[in-house]
Short mmCIF file of C-alpha atoms in Angstrom, two decimals:
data_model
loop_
_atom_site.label_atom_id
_atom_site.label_comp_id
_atom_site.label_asym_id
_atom_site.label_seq_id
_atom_site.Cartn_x
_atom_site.Cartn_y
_atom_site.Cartn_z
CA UNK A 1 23.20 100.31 101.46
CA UNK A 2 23.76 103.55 99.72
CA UNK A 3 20.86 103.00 96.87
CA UNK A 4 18.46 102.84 100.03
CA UNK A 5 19.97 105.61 101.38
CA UNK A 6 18.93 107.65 98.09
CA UNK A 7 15.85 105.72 97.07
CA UNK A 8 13.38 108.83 97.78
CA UNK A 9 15.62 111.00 96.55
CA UNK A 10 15.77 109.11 93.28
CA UNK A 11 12.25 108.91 93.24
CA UNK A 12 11.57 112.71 94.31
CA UNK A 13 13.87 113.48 90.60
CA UNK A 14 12.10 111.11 88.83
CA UNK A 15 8.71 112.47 89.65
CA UNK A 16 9.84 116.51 89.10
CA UNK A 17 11.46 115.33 85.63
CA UNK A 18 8.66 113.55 84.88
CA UNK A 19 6.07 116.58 85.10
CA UNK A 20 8.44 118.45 82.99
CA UNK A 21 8.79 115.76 80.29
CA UNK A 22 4.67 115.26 80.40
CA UNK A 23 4.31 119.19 79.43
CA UNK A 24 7.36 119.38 76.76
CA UNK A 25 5.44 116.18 75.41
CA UNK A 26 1.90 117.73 75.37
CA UNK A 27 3.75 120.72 73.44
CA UNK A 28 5.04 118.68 71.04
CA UNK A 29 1.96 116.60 70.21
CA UNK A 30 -0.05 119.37 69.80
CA UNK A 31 2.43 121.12 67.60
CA UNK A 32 2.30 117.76 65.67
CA UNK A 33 -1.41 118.34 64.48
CA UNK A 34 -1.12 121.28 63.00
CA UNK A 35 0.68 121.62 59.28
CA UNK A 36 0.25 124.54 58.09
CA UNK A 37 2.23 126.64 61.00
CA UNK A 38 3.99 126.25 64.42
CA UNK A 39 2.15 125.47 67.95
CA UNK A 40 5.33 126.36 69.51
CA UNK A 41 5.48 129.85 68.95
CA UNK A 42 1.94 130.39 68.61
CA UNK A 43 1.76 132.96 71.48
CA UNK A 44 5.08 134.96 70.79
CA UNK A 45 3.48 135.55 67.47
CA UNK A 46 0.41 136.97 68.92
CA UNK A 47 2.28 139.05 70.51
CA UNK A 48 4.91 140.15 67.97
CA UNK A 49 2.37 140.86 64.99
CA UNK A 50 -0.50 143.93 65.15
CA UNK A 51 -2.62 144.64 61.69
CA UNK A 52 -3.23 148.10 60.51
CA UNK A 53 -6.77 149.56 61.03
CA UNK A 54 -9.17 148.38 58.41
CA UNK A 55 -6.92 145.62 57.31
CA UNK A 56 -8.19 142.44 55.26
CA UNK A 57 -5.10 140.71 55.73
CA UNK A 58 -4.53 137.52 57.40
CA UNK A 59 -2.12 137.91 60.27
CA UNK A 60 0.68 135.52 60.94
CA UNK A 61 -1.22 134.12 64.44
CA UNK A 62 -4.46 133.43 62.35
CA UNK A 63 -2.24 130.36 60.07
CA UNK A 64 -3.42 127.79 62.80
CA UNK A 65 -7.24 129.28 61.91
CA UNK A 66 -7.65 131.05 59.46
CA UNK A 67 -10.96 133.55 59.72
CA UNK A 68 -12.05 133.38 56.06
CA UNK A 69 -10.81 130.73 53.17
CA UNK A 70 -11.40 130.74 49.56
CA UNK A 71 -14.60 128.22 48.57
CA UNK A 72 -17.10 127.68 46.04
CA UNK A 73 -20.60 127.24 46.53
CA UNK A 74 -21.86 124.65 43.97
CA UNK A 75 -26.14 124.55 43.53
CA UNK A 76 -28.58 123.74 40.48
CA UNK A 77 -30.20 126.66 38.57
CA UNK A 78 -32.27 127.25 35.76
CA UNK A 79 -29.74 127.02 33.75
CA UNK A 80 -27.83 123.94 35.30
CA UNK A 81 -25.42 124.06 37.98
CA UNK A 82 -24.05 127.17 39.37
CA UNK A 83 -20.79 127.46 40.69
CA UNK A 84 -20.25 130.26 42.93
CA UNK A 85 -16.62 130.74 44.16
CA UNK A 86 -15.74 133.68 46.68
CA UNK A 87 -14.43 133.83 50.24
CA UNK A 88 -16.14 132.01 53.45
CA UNK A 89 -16.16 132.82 56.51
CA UNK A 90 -15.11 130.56 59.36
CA UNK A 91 -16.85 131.63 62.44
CA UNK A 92 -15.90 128.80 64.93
CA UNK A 93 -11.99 129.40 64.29
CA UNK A 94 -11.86 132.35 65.97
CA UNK A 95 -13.07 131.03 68.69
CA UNK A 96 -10.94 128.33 68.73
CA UNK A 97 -7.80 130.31 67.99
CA UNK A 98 -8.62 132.48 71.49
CA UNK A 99 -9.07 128.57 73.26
CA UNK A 100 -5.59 127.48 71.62
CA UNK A 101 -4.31 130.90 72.85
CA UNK A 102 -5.19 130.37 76.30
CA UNK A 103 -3.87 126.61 76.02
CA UNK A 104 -0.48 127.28 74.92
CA UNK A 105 -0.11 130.33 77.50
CA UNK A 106 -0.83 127.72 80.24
CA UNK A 107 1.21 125.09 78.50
CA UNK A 108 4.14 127.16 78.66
CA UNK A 109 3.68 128.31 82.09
CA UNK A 110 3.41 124.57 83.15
CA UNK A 111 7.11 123.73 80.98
CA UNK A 112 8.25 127.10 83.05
CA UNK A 113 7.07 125.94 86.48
CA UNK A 114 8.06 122.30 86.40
CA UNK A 115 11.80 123.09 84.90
CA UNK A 116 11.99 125.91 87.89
CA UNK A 117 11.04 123.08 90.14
CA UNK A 118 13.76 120.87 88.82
CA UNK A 119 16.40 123.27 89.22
CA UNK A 120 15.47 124.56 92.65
CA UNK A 121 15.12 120.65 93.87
CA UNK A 122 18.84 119.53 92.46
CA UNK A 123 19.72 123.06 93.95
CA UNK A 124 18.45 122.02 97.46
CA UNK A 125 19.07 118.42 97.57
CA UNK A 126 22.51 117.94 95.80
CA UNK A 127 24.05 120.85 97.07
CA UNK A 128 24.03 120.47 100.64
CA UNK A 129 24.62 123.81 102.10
CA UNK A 130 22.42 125.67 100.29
CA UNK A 131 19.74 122.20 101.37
CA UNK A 132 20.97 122.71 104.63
CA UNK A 133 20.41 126.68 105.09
CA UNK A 134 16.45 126.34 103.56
CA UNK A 135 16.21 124.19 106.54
CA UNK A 136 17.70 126.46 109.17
CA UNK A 137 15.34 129.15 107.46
CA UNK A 138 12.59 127.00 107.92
CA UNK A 139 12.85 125.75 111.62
CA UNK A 140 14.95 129.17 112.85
CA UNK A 141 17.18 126.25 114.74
CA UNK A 142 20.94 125.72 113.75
CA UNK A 143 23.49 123.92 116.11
CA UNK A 144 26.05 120.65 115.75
CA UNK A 145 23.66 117.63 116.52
CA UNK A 146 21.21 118.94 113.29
CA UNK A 147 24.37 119.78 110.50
CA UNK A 148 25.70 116.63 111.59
CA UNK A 149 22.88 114.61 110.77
CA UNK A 150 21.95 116.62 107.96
CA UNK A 151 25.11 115.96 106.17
CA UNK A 152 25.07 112.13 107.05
CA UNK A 153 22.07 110.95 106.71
CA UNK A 154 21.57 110.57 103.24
CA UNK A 155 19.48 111.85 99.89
CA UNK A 156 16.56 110.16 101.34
CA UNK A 157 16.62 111.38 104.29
CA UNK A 158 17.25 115.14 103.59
CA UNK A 159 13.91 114.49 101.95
CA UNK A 160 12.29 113.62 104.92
CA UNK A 161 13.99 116.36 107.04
CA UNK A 162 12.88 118.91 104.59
CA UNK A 163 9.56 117.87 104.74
CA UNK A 164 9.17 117.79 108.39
CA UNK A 165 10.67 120.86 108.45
CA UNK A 166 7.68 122.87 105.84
CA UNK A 167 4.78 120.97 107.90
CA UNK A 168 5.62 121.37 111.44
CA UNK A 169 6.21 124.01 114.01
CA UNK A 170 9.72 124.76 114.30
CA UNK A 171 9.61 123.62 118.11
CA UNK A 172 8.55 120.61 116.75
CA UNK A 173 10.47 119.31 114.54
CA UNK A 174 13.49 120.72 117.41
CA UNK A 175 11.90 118.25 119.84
CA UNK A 176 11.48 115.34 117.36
CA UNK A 177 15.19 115.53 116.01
CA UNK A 178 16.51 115.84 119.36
CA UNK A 179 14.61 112.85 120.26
CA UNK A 180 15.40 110.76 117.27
CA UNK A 181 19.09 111.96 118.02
CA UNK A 182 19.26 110.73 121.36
CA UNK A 183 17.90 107.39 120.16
CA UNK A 184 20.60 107.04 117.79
CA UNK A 185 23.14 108.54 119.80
CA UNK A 186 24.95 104.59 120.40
CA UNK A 187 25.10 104.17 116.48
CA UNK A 188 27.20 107.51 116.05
CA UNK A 189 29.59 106.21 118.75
CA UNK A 190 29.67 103.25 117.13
CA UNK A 191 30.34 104.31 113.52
CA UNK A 192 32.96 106.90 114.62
CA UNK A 193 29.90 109.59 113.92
CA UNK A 194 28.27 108.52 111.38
CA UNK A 195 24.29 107.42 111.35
CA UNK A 196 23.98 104.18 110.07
CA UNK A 197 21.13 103.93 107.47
CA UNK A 198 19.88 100.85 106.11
#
């Protein structure tokens, strides 16, 4: 049946799409908590903005947390209470904006990686020559009896074959295809040359 022939393939896309939607979610959770700027371009504007020597001013990086805010400091005197307004400082936020920093570098990364890794697994497993010359990189073996069961035996099992082919020795995985061929050699004469998968 051709949805068993494609099962692990299906499943092999679903799992690769679903790293990738994890991180973009993460991203956009985290951008949800914070009002006051933008999580998602939190890096690019540590990068883009430099203050002058000396400077007081906030920089555009420091919205998320801010180093100093304006407060006043309320206490009872001799004279009643004292109200005392100036600027605070917030020690803990600049540690946390370094923490965030090194978050959202590794976020992105992680969206980079995983969409990379969706890409380069429709590359390999949809299109089947460029699938099929990964392998022949892989096990330095090309001839008839390999394309022809490479090409026939379905998404699921061009999964398999490329897995085979990254964890064993290329003489290997020779020897076991040209066994499993020759135990399937009555089906191909049987289906005019085509394995039958069920």
């Amino acid at each position: 049946m051709l949805y068993r022939r494609h099962t692990l393939l299906y499943l092999l896309f679903f799992m690769k799409f679903m790293y990738l939607g994890f991180s973009i979610a993460i991203m956009g959770l985290t951008h949800a908590k914070f009002k006051i700027g933008s999580f998602l371009t939190y890096g690019f504007e540590w990068v883009g903005s430099e203050a002058p020597n000396g400077s007081t001013y906030t920089l555009i990086q420091h919205k998320l947390f801010p180093k100093m805010t304006a407060c006043e400091i309320k206490r009872w005197g001799a004279t009643g209470l004292d109200i005392t307004r100036g600027m605070c400082v917030l020690p803990q936020n600049v540690s946390n904006s370094y923490i965030f920093l090194v978050f959202w570098i590794f976020l992105m990364l992680t969206i980079l990686g995983n969409f990379i890794g969706c890409i380069l697994c429709l590359k390999q497993y949809l299109v089947k020559s460029e699938g099929y010359s990964k392998l022949v990189q892989c096990t330095f073996w090309n001839d008839w009896n390999l394309r022809h069961l490479y090409w026939n035996v379905g998404g699921s099992g061009r999964v398999v074959l490329h897995h085979l082919a990254d964890n064993l020795h290329p003489c290997t995985f020779e020897k076991l295809i040209r066994k499993y061929w020759w135990l399937k050699r009555n089906e191909f004469v049987q289906y005019n040359g085509h394995l039958k998968t069920s």
